[in-house]
mmCIF file of C-alpha atoms in Angstrom:
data_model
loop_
_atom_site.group_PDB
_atom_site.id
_atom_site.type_symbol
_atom_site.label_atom_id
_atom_site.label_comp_id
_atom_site.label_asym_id
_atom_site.label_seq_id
_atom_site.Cartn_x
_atom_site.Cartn_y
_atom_site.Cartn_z
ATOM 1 C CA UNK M 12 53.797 -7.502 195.020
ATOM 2 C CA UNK M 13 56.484 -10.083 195.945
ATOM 3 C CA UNK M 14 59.824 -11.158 195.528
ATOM 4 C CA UNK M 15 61.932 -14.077 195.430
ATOM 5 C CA UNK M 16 64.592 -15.056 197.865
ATOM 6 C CA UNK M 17 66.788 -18.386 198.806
ATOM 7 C CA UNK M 18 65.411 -19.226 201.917
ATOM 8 C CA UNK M 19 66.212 -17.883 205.092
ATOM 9 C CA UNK M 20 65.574 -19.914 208.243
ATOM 10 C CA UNK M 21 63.632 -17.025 209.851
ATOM 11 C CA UNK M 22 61.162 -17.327 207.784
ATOM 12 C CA UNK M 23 60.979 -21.580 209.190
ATOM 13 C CA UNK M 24 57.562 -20.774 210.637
ATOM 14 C CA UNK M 25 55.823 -18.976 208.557
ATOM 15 C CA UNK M 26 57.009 -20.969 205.184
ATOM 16 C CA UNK M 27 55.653 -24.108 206.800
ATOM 17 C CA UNK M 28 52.216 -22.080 207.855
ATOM 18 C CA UNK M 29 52.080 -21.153 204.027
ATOM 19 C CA UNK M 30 52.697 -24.641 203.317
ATOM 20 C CA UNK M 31 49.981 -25.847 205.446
ATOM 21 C CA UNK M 32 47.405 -23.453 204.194
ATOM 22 C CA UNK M 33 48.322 -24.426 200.393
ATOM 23 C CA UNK M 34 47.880 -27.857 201.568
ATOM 24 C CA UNK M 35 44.740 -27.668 203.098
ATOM 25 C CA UNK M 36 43.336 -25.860 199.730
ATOM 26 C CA UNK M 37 43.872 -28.930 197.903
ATOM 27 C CA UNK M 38 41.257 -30.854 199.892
ATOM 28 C CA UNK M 39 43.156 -33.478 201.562
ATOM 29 C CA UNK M 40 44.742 -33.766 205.326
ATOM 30 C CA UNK M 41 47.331 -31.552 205.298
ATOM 31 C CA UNK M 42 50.852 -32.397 207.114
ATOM 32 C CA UNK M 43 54.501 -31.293 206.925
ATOM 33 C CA UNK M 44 57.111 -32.907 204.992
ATOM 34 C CA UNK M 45 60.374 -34.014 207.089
ATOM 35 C CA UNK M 46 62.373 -31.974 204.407
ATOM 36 C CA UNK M 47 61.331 -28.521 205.107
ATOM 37 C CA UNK M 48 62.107 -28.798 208.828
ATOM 38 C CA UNK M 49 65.979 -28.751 207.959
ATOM 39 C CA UNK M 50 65.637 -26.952 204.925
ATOM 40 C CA UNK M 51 70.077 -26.129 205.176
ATOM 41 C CA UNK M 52 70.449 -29.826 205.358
ATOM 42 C CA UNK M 53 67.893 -30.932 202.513
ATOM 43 C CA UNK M 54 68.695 -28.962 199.784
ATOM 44 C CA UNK M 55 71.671 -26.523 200.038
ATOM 45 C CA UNK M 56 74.303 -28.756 201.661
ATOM 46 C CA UNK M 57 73.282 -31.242 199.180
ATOM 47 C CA UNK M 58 73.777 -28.528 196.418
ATOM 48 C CA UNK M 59 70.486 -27.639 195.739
ATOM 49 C CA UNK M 60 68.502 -24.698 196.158
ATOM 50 C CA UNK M 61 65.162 -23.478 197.823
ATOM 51 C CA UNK M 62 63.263 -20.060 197.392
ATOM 52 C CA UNK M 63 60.875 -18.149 199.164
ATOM 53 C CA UNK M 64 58.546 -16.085 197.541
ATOM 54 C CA UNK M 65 57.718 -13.086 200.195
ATOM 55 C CA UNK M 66 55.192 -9.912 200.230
ATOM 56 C CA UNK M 67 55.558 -6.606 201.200
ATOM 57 C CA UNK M 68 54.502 -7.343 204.710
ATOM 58 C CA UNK M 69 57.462 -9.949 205.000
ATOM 59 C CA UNK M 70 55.410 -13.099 204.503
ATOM 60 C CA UNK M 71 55.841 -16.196 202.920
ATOM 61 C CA UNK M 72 53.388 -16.228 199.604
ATOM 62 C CA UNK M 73 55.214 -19.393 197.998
ATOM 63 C CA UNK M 74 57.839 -21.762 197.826
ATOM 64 C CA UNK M 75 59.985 -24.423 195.450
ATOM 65 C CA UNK M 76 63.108 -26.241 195.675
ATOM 66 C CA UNK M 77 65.278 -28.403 193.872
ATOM 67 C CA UNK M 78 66.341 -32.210 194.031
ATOM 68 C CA UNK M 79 69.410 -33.087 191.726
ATOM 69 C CA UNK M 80 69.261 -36.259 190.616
ATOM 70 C CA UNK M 81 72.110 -36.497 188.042
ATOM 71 C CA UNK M 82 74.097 -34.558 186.122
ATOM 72 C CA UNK M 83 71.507 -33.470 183.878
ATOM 73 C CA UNK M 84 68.557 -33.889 185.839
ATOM 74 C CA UNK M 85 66.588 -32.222 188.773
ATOM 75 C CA UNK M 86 63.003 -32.751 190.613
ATOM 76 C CA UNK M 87 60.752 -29.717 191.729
ATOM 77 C CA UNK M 88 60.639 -30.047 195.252
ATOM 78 C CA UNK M 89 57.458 -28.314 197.294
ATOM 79 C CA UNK M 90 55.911 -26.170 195.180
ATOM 80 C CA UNK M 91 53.341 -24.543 196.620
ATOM 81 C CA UNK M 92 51.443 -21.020 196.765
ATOM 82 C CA UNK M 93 49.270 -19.418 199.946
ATOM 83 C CA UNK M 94 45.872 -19.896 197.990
ATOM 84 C CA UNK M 95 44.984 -16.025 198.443
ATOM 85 C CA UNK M 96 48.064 -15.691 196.239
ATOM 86 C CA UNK M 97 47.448 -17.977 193.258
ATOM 87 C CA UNK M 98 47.032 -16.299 189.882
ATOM 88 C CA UNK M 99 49.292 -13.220 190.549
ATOM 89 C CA UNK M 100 52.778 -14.767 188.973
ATOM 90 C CA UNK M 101 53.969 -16.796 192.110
ATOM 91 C CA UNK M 102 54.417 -19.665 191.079
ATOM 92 C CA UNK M 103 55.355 -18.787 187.581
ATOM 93 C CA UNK M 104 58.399 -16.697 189.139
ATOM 94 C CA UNK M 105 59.177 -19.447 191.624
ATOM 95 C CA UNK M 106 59.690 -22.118 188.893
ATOM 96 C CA UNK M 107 61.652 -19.634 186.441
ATOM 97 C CA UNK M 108 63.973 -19.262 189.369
ATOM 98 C CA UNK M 109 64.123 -23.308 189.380
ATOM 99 C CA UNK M 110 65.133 -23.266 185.947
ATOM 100 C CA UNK M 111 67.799 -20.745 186.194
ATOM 101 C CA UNK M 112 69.294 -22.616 188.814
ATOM 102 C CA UNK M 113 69.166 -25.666 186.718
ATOM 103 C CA UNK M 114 70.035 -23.989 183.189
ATOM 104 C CA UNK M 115 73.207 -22.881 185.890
ATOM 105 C CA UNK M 116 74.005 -26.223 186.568
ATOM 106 C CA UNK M 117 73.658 -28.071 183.627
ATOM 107 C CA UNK M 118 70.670 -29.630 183.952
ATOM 108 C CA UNK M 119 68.489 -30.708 180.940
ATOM 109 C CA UNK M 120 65.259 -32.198 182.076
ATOM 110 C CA UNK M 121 63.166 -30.914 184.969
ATOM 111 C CA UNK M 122 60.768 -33.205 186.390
ATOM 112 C CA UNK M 123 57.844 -33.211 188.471
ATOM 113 C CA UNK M 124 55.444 -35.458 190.178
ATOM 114 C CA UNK M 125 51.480 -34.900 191.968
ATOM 115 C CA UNK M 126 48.467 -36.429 192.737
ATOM 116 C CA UNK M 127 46.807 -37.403 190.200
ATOM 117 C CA UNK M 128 44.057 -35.108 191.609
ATOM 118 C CA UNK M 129 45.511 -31.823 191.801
ATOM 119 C CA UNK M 130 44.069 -31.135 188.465
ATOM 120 C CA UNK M 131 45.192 -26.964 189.112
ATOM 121 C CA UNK M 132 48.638 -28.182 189.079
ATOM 122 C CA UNK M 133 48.013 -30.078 185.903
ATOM 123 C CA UNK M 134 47.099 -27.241 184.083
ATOM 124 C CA UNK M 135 49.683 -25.096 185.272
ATOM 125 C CA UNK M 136 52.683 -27.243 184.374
ATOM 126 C CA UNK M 137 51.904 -28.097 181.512
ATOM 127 C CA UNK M 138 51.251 -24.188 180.486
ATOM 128 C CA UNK M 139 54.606 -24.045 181.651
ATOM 129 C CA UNK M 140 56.278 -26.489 178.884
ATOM 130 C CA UNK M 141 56.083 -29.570 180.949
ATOM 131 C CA UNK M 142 54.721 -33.049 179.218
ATOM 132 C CA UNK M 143 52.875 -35.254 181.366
ATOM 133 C CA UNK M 144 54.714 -38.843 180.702
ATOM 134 C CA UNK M 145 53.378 -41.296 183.297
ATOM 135 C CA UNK M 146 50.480 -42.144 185.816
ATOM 136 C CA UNK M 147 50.798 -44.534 188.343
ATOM 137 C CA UNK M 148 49.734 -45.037 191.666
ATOM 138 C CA UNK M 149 47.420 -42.054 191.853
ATOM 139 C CA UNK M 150 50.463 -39.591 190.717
ATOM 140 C CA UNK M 151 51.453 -37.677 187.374
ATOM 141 C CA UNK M 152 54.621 -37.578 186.265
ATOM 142 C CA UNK M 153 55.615 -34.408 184.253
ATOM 143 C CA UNK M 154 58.943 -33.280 182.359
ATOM 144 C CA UNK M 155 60.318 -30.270 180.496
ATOM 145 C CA UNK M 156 63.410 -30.641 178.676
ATOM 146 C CA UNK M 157 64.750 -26.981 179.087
ATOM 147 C CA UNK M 158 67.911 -26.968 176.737
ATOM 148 C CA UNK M 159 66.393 -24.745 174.325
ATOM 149 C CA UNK M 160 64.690 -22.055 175.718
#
């Protein structure tokens, strides 16, 4: 059981230990990204949004956030998942929060980008309604136009 909240900076800590732990279950080295240590600055001042998705014990189980780009366009920021947590409607919750937001704003494409080797992420977009459109320099780049839903 979980729910989803905009983040909270007293949660700092233990979102980037989730982050690091989803990280390291991908295979590769895993590090933090300069974003999430100001997470105020990043994305709300800038008018975006970032969610937490927490337990019943209090912790952090997943994350996303949003990058406008244009009026009509926004990137899926850190979307990740604590791996004992994948497969129980995390992420699928996280990103339907992400398109509220967006659906909110305006917004009519969503986009998305990954190594090229995080083949779990591959499948789960594009379950989701996203299109892979490009591949280049060892990344996917995946849409969803999400006007008519």
């Amino acid at each position: 059981m979980f729910k989803i909240i905009p983040y909270e900076g007293h949660y700092r800590d233990d979102m980037i230990f989730c982050l690091l732990l989803a990280k390291d279950a991908l295979g590769g080295v895993p590090r933090l990204n300069d974003d999430l240590l100001d997470v105020q600055a990043n994305y709300f001042t800038r008018g975006d949004a970032f969610w937490l998705a927490v337990d019943e014990n209090d912790r952090v189980v997943g994350m996303v956030g949003t990058h406008t780009v244009s009026a009509d366009e926004l990137w899926l920021k850190r979307l990740y998942v604590k791996p004992d947590c994948k497969r129980q409607g995390v992420a699928s919750a996280l990103l339907h929060m992400a398109e509220d937001f967006a659906r909110a704003k305006g917004i009519a494409r969503m986009h998305t980008r990954f190594n090229d080797d995080y083949h779990e992420a591959a499948r789960f977009y594009a379950a989701m309604g996203f299109v892979e459109t490009t591949r280049s320099n060892d990344c996917r780049h995946f849409v969803k136009d999400i006007t008519h839903e």
